[in-house]
CSV table of C-alpha atoms and ligand atoms in Angstrom, one decimal:
chain,number,residue,atom,x,y,z
A,166,UNK,CA,-2.1,-6.1,-10.3
A,167,UNK,CA,0.4,-6.8,-13.3
A,168,UNK,CA,1.6,-10.1,-13.9
A,169,UNK,CA,4.4,-11.2,-16.4
A,170,UNK,CA,3.1,-14.4,-18.5
A,171,UNK,CA,4.4,-16.6,-21.4
A,172,UNK,CA,2.6,-17.3,-24.5
A,173,UNK,CA,2.4,-21.3,-24.4
A,174,UNK,CA,0.3,-22.0,-27.4
A,175,UNK,CA,-1.6,-20.1,-30.2
A,176,UNK,CA,-4.3,-22.0,-32.0
A,177,UNK,CA,-6.1,-21.4,-35.1
A,178,UNK,CA,-10.0,-21.7,-34.0
A,179,UNK,CA,-11.6,-20.2,-37.0
A,180,UNK,CA,-11.2,-18.1,-39.8
A,181,UNK,CA,-9.5,-14.8,-38.5
A,182,UNK,CA,-9.8,-16.2,-34.7
A,183,UNK,CA,-6.8,-17.7,-32.6
A,184,UNK,CA,-6.8,-18.6,-29.1
A,185,UNK,CA,-3.9,-17.7,-26.7
A,186,UNK,CA,-2.8,-19.9,-23.9
A,187,UNK,CA,-1.0,-17.8,-21.1
A,188,UNK,CA,0.8,-19.3,-18.0
A,189,UNK,CA,2.8,-17.9,-15.4
A,190,UNK,CA,6.8,-17.7,-16.0
A,191,UNK,CA,7.2,-19.3,-12.6
A,192,UNK,CA,4.7,-22.0,-13.3
A,193,UNK,CA,2.5,-21.0,-10.3
A,194,UNK,CA,-1.3,-20.9,-10.2
A,195,UNK,CA,-3.0,-18.2,-12.2
A,196,UNK,CA,-5.4,-15.7,-10.3
A,197,UNK,CA,-8.8,-17.2,-9.7
A,198,UNK,CA,-11.6,-15.8,-12.0
A,199,UNK,CA,-15.3,-16.2,-12.5
A,200,UNK,CA,-17.1,-16.7,-15.9
A,201,UNK,CA,-17.5,-13.4,-17.7
A,202,UNK,CA,-14.0,-12.0,-16.5
A,203,UNK,CA,-11.7,-10.3,-18.7
A,204,UNK,CA,-7.8,-9.5,-18.7
A,205,UNK,CA,-6.0,-6.6,-20.0
A,206,UNK,CA,-3.2,-8.0,-22.3
A,207,UNK,CA,-0.3,-5.7,-22.5
A,208,UNK,CA,1.6,-6.3,-25.6
A,209,UNK,CA,5.3,-5.9,-26.2
A,210,UNK,CA,4.5,-3.1,-28.6
A,211,UNK,CA,3.1,-1.1,-25.7
A,212,UNK,CA,-0.6,-1.5,-26.8
A,213,UNK,CA,-3.0,-2.9,-24.2
A,214,UNK,CA,-6.5,-4.4,-25.1
A,215,UNK,CA,-9.3,-6.2,-23.2
A,216,UNK,CA,-10.1,-10.0,-23.9
A,217,UNK,CA,-12.5,-12.3,-22.1
A,218,UNK,CA,-11.1,-15.4,-20.4
A,219,UNK,CA,-12.6,-18.4,-22.2
A,220,UNK,CA,-11.1,-21.3,-20.8
A,221,UNK,CA,-12.0,-22.9,-17.7
A,222,UNK,CA,-12.0,-21.2,-14.1
A,223,UNK,CA,-11.2,-24.3,-12.5
A,224,UNK,CA,-8.0,-24.8,-14.8
A,225,UNK,CA,-5.5,-22.5,-12.7
A,226,UNK,CA,-2.6,-23.5,-14.7
A,227,UNK,CA,-3.3,-21.2,-17.6
A,228,UNK,CA,-5.7,-18.5,-19.2
A,229,UNK,CA,-7.0,-18.8,-22.6
A,230,UNK,CA,-8.3,-15.5,-24.5
A,231,UNK,CA,-9.9,-15.8,-28.1
A,232,UNK,CA,-8.8,-12.8,-30.4
A,233,UNK,CA,-10.6,-12.1,-33.7
A,234,UNK,CA,-8.2,-10.2,-36.3
A,235,UNK,CA,-10.0,-6.9,-36.5
A,236,UNK,CA,-9.4,-5.3,-40.3
A,237,UNK,CA,-9.4,-1.9,-38.6
A,238,UNK,CA,-7.2,-3.0,-35.9
A,239,UNK,CA,-4.8,-0.3,-34.5
A,240,UNK,CA,-2.1,-2.6,-33.3
A,241,UNK,CA,-3.8,-5.0,-30.9
A,242,UNK,CA,-5.5,-7.8,-32.8
A,243,UNK,CA,-3.2,-7.3,-35.5
A,244,UNK,CA,-0.1,-7.6,-33.5
A,245,UNK,CA,-1.5,-10.7,-31.8
A,246,UNK,CA,-2.1,-12.5,-35.3
A,247,UNK,CA,1.0,-11.1,-36.9
A,248,UNK,CA,3.6,-11.1,-34.4
A,249,UNK,CA,2.7,-12.9,-31.0
A,250,UNK,CA,4.4,-16.0,-30.8
A,251,UNK,CA,4.8,-19.1,-28.1
A,252,UNK,CA,7.6,-18.4,-25.9
A,253,UNK,CA,7.1,-14.6,-25.9
A,254,UNK,CA,6.6,-12.8,-22.5
A,255,UNK,CA,3.6,-10.3,-22.0
A,256,UNK,CA,1.9,-8.8,-19.3
A,257,UNK,CA,-1.6,-9.0,-18.0
A,258,UNK,CA,-3.7,-6.9,-15.6
A,259,UNK,CA,-6.8,-8.4,-14.0
A,260,UNK,CA,-8.8,-10.5,-14.2
A,261,UNK,CA,-11.8,-8.0,-13.8
A,262,UNK,CA,-15.3,-8.8,-13.2
A,263,UNK,CA,-17.7,-6.3,-15.1
A,264,UNK,CA,-19.9,-8.8,-16.8
A,265,UNK,CA,-20.7,-10.8,-13.5
A,266,UNK,CA,-22.4,-14.3,-13.9
A,267,UNK,CA,-24.9,-14.9,-11.1
A,268,UNK,CA,-27.3,-17.8,-10.2
A,269,UNK,CA,-30.5,-17.8,-12.1
A,270,UNK,CA,-33.2,-20.6,-12.5
A,271,UNK,CA,-32.7,-20.7,-16.2
A,272,UNK,CA,-30.3,-18.9,-18.7
A,273,UNK,CA,-30.6,-17.7,-22.4
A,274,UNK,CA,-27.1,-17.0,-23.7
A,275,UNK,CA,-26.8,-14.9,-26.9
A,276,UNK,CA,-23.4,-14.3,-28.7
A,277,UNK,CA,-22.4,-12.7,-31.9
A,278,UNK,CA,-19.2,-13.5,-33.5
A,279,UNK,CA,-15.9,-13.1,-31.0
A,280,UNK,CA,-18.9,-12.3,-28.1
A,281,UNK,CA,-18.9,-16.1,-27.8
A,282,UNK,CA,-15.6,-15.6,-25.6
A,283,UNK,CA,-17.1,-14.6,-22.3
A,284,UNK,CA,-20.4,-16.7,-22.9
A,285,UNK,CA,-18.5,-20.1,-23.3
A,286,UNK,CA,-17.4,-20.4,-19.7
A,287,UNK,CA,-20.9,-19.3,-18.6
A,288,UNK,CA,-22.5,-22.0,-20.6
A,289,UNK,CA,-20.0,-24.4,-19.4
A,290,UNK,CA,-20.9,-23.3,-15.6
A,291,UNK,CA,-24.5,-23.6,-16.2
A,292,UNK,CA,-24.1,-27.2,-17.6
A,293,UNK,CA,-22.2,-27.9,-14.5
A,294,UNK,CA,-24.7,-26.6,-12.3
A,295,UNK,CA,-27.4,-28.6,-14.1
A,296,UNK,CA,-29.5,-25.5,-14.6
A,297,UNK,CA,-31.5,-25.3,-18.0
A,298,UNK,CA,-29.9,-23.3,-20.5
A,299,UNK,CA,-30.0,-22.4,-24.3
A,300,UNK,CA,-27.3,-20.8,-26.2
A,301,UNK,CA,-27.8,-19.1,-29.5
A,302,UNK,CA,-24.7,-18.2,-31.2
A,303,UNK,CA,-24.4,-16.0,-34.5
A,304,UNK,CA,-22.0,-14.9,-36.9
A,305,UNK,CA,-21.5,-13.7,-40.5
A,306,UNK,CA,-19.9,-16.8,-41.9
A,307,UNK,CA,-19.7,-20.4,-40.5
A,308,UNK,CA,-16.0,-20.7,-40.9
A,309,UNK,CA,-15.4,-17.6,-39.0
A,310,UNK,CA,-17.3,-18.9,-35.8
A,311,UNK,CA,-14.8,-20.1,-33.0
A,312,UNK,CA,-15.1,-22.9,-30.2
A,313,UNK,CA,-18.1,-24.7,-32.0
A,314,UNK,CA,-16.9,-28.1,-31.2
A,315,UNK,CA,-16.5,-27.3,-27.6
A,316,UNK,CA,-19.9,-25.7,-27.3
A,317,UNK,CA,-21.8,-28.6,-29.3
A,318,UNK,CA,-20.3,-31.0,-26.5
A,319,UNK,CA,-22.0,-28.8,-23.7
A,320,UNK,CA,-25.7,-29.1,-24.8
A,321,UNK,CA,-28.2,-27.2,-26.2
A,322,UNK,CA,-26.4,-24.7,-28.7
A,323,UNK,CA,-28.0,-23.0,-31.8
A,324,UNK,CA,-25.6,-22.0,-34.6
A,325,UNK,CA,-26.8,-19.3,-36.8
A,326,UNK,CA,-24.3,-18.4,-39.5
A,327,UNK,CA,-25.7,-15.6,-42.0
A,328,UNK,CA,-24.3,-17.5,-44.9
A,329,UNK,CA,-25.8,-20.8,-43.9
A,330,UNK,CA,-28.7,-21.0,-41.5
A,331,UNK,CA,-29.7,-17.2,-41.3
A,332,UNK,CA,-29.6,-14.6,-38.7
A,333,UNK,CA,-30.2,-15.1,-34.8
A,334,UNK,CA,-33.9,-15.6,-34.4
A,335,UNK,CA,-34.3,-12.8,-31.6
A,336,UNK,CA,-38.0,-12.4,-31.7
A,337,UNK,CA,-38.6,-16.0,-31.0
A,338,UNK,CA,-35.7,-16.4,-28.3
A,339,UNK,CA,-36.9,-13.3,-26.3
A,340,UNK,CA,-40.6,-13.8,-26.8
A,341,UNK,CA,-41.1,-15.7,-23.3
A,342,UNK,CA,-38.9,-14.4,-20.3
A,343,UNK,CA,-37.2,-17.2,-18.5
A,344,UNK,CA,-34.4,-16.5,-15.8
A,345,UNK,CA,-31.6,-14.5,-17.0
A,346,UNK,CA,-30.2,-13.4,-20.6
A,347,UNK,CA,-26.5,-13.0,-21.1
A,348,UNK,CA,-25.4,-11.1,-24.2
A,349,UNK,CA,-22.2,-10.2,-25.8
A,350,UNK,CA,-21.5,-9.2,-29.6
A,351,UNK,CA,-21.5,-6.1,-31.7
A,352,UNK,CA,-23.6,-3.1,-31.0
A,353,UNK,CA,-26.3,-3.8,-33.3
A,354,UNK,CA,-26.9,-7.1,-31.6
A,355,UNK,CA,-27.0,-5.8,-28.1
A,356,UNK,CA,-29.4,-2.8,-29.4
A,357,UNK,CA,-31.8,-5.7,-30.9
A,358,UNK,CA,-31.6,-7.7,-27.8
A,359,UNK,CA,-32.4,-4.6,-25.5
A,360,UNK,CA,-35.5,-3.9,-27.5
A,361,UNK,CA,-36.5,-7.4,-27.8
A,362,UNK,CA,-36.1,-8.1,-24.1
A,363,UNK,CA,-37.9,-4.9,-23.1
A,364,UNK,CA,-40.9,-6.9,-21.6
A,365,UNK,CA,-38.4,-9.1,-19.5
A,366,UNK,CA,-38.4,-8.4,-15.6
A,367,UNK,CA,-36.0,-5.7,-14.6
A,368,UNK,CA,-32.6,-7.1,-13.8
A,369,UNK,CA,-32.7,-10.0,-15.9
A,370,UNK,CA,-30.9,-8.5,-18.9
A,371,UNK,CA,-26.9,-8.7,-18.8
A,372,UNK,CA,-25.0,-7.1,-21.6
A,373,UNK,CA,-21.1,-6.7,-22.2
A,374,UNK,CA,-20.2,-4.0,-24.5
A,375,UNK,CA,-16.9,-4.0,-26.7
A,376,UNK,CA,-17.4,-0.3,-27.5
A,377,UNK,CA,-19.4,2.5,-25.9
A,378,UNK,CA,-23.0,2.9,-26.6
A,379,UNK,CA,-23.7,5.9,-28.9
A,380,UNK,CA,-25.2,8.5,-26.9
A,381,UNK,CA,-26.2,12.2,-27.5
A,382,UNK,CA,-23.2,14.5,-26.2
A,383,UNK,CA,-24.0,15.9,-22.6
A,384,UNK,CA,-22.7,19.4,-21.5
A,385,UNK,CA,-19.4,19.1,-19.3
A,386,UNK,CA,-19.1,21.5,-16.3
A,387,UNK,CA,-16.0,21.8,-13.9
A,388,UNK,CA,-16.0,19.5,-10.8
A,389,UNK,CA,-14.0,19.9,-7.6
A,390,UNK,CA,-12.6,16.4,-6.7
A,391,UNK,CA,-11.3,15.7,-3.1
A,392,UNK,CA,-9.1,12.7,-3.1
A,393,UNK,CA,-9.8,11.5,0.5
A,394,UNK,CA,-6.8,8.9,0.8
A,395,UNK,CA,-4.3,11.3,-0.6
A,396,UNK,CA,-5.4,14.5,1.1
A,397,UNK,CA,-5.4,16.4,-2.2
A,398,UNK,CA,-8.1,18.4,-4.1
A,399,UNK,CA,-8.2,18.7,-7.9
A,400,UNK,CA,-10.2,21.3,-10.0
A,401,UNK,CA,-11.3,19.3,-12.9
A,402,UNK,CA,-12.0,21.8,-15.8
A,403,UNK,CA,-15.1,21.1,-18.3
A,404,UNK,CA,-13.0,20.2,-21.1
A,405,UNK,CA,-10.8,17.4,-19.3
A,406,UNK,CA,-12.0,13.9,-18.0
A,407,UNK,CA,-12.0,13.3,-14.2
A,408,UNK,CA,-9.3,10.7,-14.8
A,409,UNK,CA,-7.2,12.8,-16.9
A,410,UNK,CA,-7.2,15.4,-14.3
A,411,UNK,CA,-6.3,13.2,-11.5
A,412,UNK,CA,-3.5,11.6,-13.7
A,413,UNK,CA,-2.1,15.2,-14.6
A,414,UNK,CA,-1.9,16.0,-10.7
A,415,UNK,CA,0.0,12.7,-10.2
A,416,UNK,CA,-2.4,10.8,-8.2
A,417,UNK,CA,-2.5,7.0,-8.1
A,418,UNK,CA,-5.2,6.2,-10.6
A,419,UNK,CA,-5.0,3.6,-13.6
A,420,UNK,CA,-6.8,3.9,-16.9
A,421,UNK,CA,-7.0,1.9,-20.0
A,422,UNK,CA,-9.7,1.9,-22.6
A,423,UNK,CA,-10.9,5.5,-21.3
A,424,UNK,CA,-14.1,4.9,-22.8
A,425,UNK,CA,-16.3,3.5,-19.9
A,426,UNK,CA,-16.2,-0.1,-20.9
A,427,UNK,CA,-13.4,-1.9,-19.6
A,428,UNK,CA,-13.5,-1.2,-15.6
A,429,UNK,CA,-9.9,-0.4,-15.0
A,430,UNK,CA,-10.6,3.2,-13.5
A,431,UNK,CA,-13.3,1.9,-11.3
A,432,UNK,CA,-13.3,4.4,-8.2
A,433,UNK,CA,-15.2,4.4,-5.0
A,434,UNK,CA,-17.4,7.5,-4.3
A,435,UNK,CA,-17.6,8.5,-0.7
A,436,UNK,CA,-19.4,11.9,-1.2
A,437,UNK,CA,-21.3,13.7,-4.1
A,438,UNK,CA,-23.6,12.3,-6.8
A,439,UNK,CA,-21.9,10.9,-9.9
A,440,UNK,CA,-23.1,11.4,-13.5
A,441,UNK,CA,-22.6,8.0,-14.8
A,442,UNK,CA,-21.6,7.9,-18.5
A,443,UNK,CA,-20.0,4.2,-18.6
A,444,UNK,CA,-21.3,1.1,-20.1
A,445,UNK,CA,-20.5,-1.2,-17.3
A,446,UNK,CA,-22.8,-0.5,-14.4
A,447,UNK,CA,-26.6,-1.5,-14.3
A,448,UNK,CA,-29.2,1.0,-13.5
A,449,UNK,CA,-29.4,-0.4,-9.9
A,450,UNK,CA,-25.5,0.1,-9.4
A,451,UNK,CA,-25.6,3.5,-10.9
A,452,UNK,CA,-28.5,4.6,-8.6
A,453,UNK,CA,-26.4,3.5,-5.6
A,454,UNK,CA,-23.8,6.1,-6.5
A,455,UNK,CA,-20.9,4.5,-4.8
A,456,UNK,CA,-18.6,3.8,-7.6
A,457,UNK,CA,-17.9,5.8,-10.8
A,458,UNK,CA,-15.5,5.3,-13.8
A,459,UNK,CA,-13.8,8.6,-14.0
A,460,UNK,CA,-12.4,8.1,-17.6
A,461,UNK,CA,-16.0,9.3,-18.9
A,462,UNK,CA,-18.4,9.9,-15.7
A,463,UNK,CA,-18.4,13.1,-14.1
A,464,UNK,CA,-20.7,14.5,-11.3
A,465,UNK,CA,-24.0,15.9,-10.8
A,466,UNK,CA,-23.0,17.9,-7.8
A,467,UNK,CA,-20.3,20.7,-7.9
A,468,UNK,CA,-17.7,18.4,-5.4
A,469,UNK,CA,-17.1,14.8,-5.3
A,470,UNK,CA,-15.1,13.0,-2.6
A,471,UNK,CA,-13.2,10.0,-4.1
A,472,UNK,CA,-11.3,7.0,-2.3
A,473,UNK,CA,-8.1,7.9,-4.3
B,689,FES,S1,-10.5,3.3,-18.3
B,689,FES,FE1,-11.9,1.8,-18.9
B,689,FES,S2,-13.6,2.1,-17.8
B,689,FES,FE2,-12.2,3.7,-17.3
């Protein structure tokens, strides 16, 4: 679903970080969402980017996203900081729920930099539920860490700026398994948490990646894709993604990141065995084999039947 929305407010939250408040043009309620959800923001320059929702799911009058100005920006965060202003109309797609927040007896939240955005509504929800939780928030410099006052008002909050108090004490934080751990931040942080939480029970670690995990290249083989709803069959050559081949054939599929991290191209699998290469599905979800992300994933069988 694509929705035109108005930029109501931009707020300087920390060095290089602004929050953007978005409301519907007609003043109606925004679509419901859960902590961990993100939207795809389609900017007036045609570029689209994914941003986690970091306001309150109970406030349906607006959405809030946090945007860090990335010095290597290819037109997304740079545009938001330099050109986006209150009163402008942009479009959003979603919300999408790849980083699902589920009930647990206790939570450990770990955030690095702008990775605090999906974690903030989760911490708020845990506080409302009255479930024990702890948040460790790391950043390069204290002045670049957004939403600190809001977090401090919520409860047990550990602040770790490399220029003041040092790095996140991951060994200590992850020593004893307790409930669920939710982590968002740059790749080195995610890798360190994956290593440090290797002794936690299966299914307790939940990660959200901004970028695909580095992995060794795998050989691509051609695959026949039967699109059940459209009654069409597409031969996907080895040098083209399944998503691209379906788009080229004029089939109704949607893509955004094309890197297996945003979830836009999520597609139901009706037959065949997917070769999952995304960074969204858990091991259990991958083993079920009932959905795939065709921008990166292919097939372990010579044929796939998709709900397209
Ligand atoms: S387009 Fe983003 S996961 Fe496929």
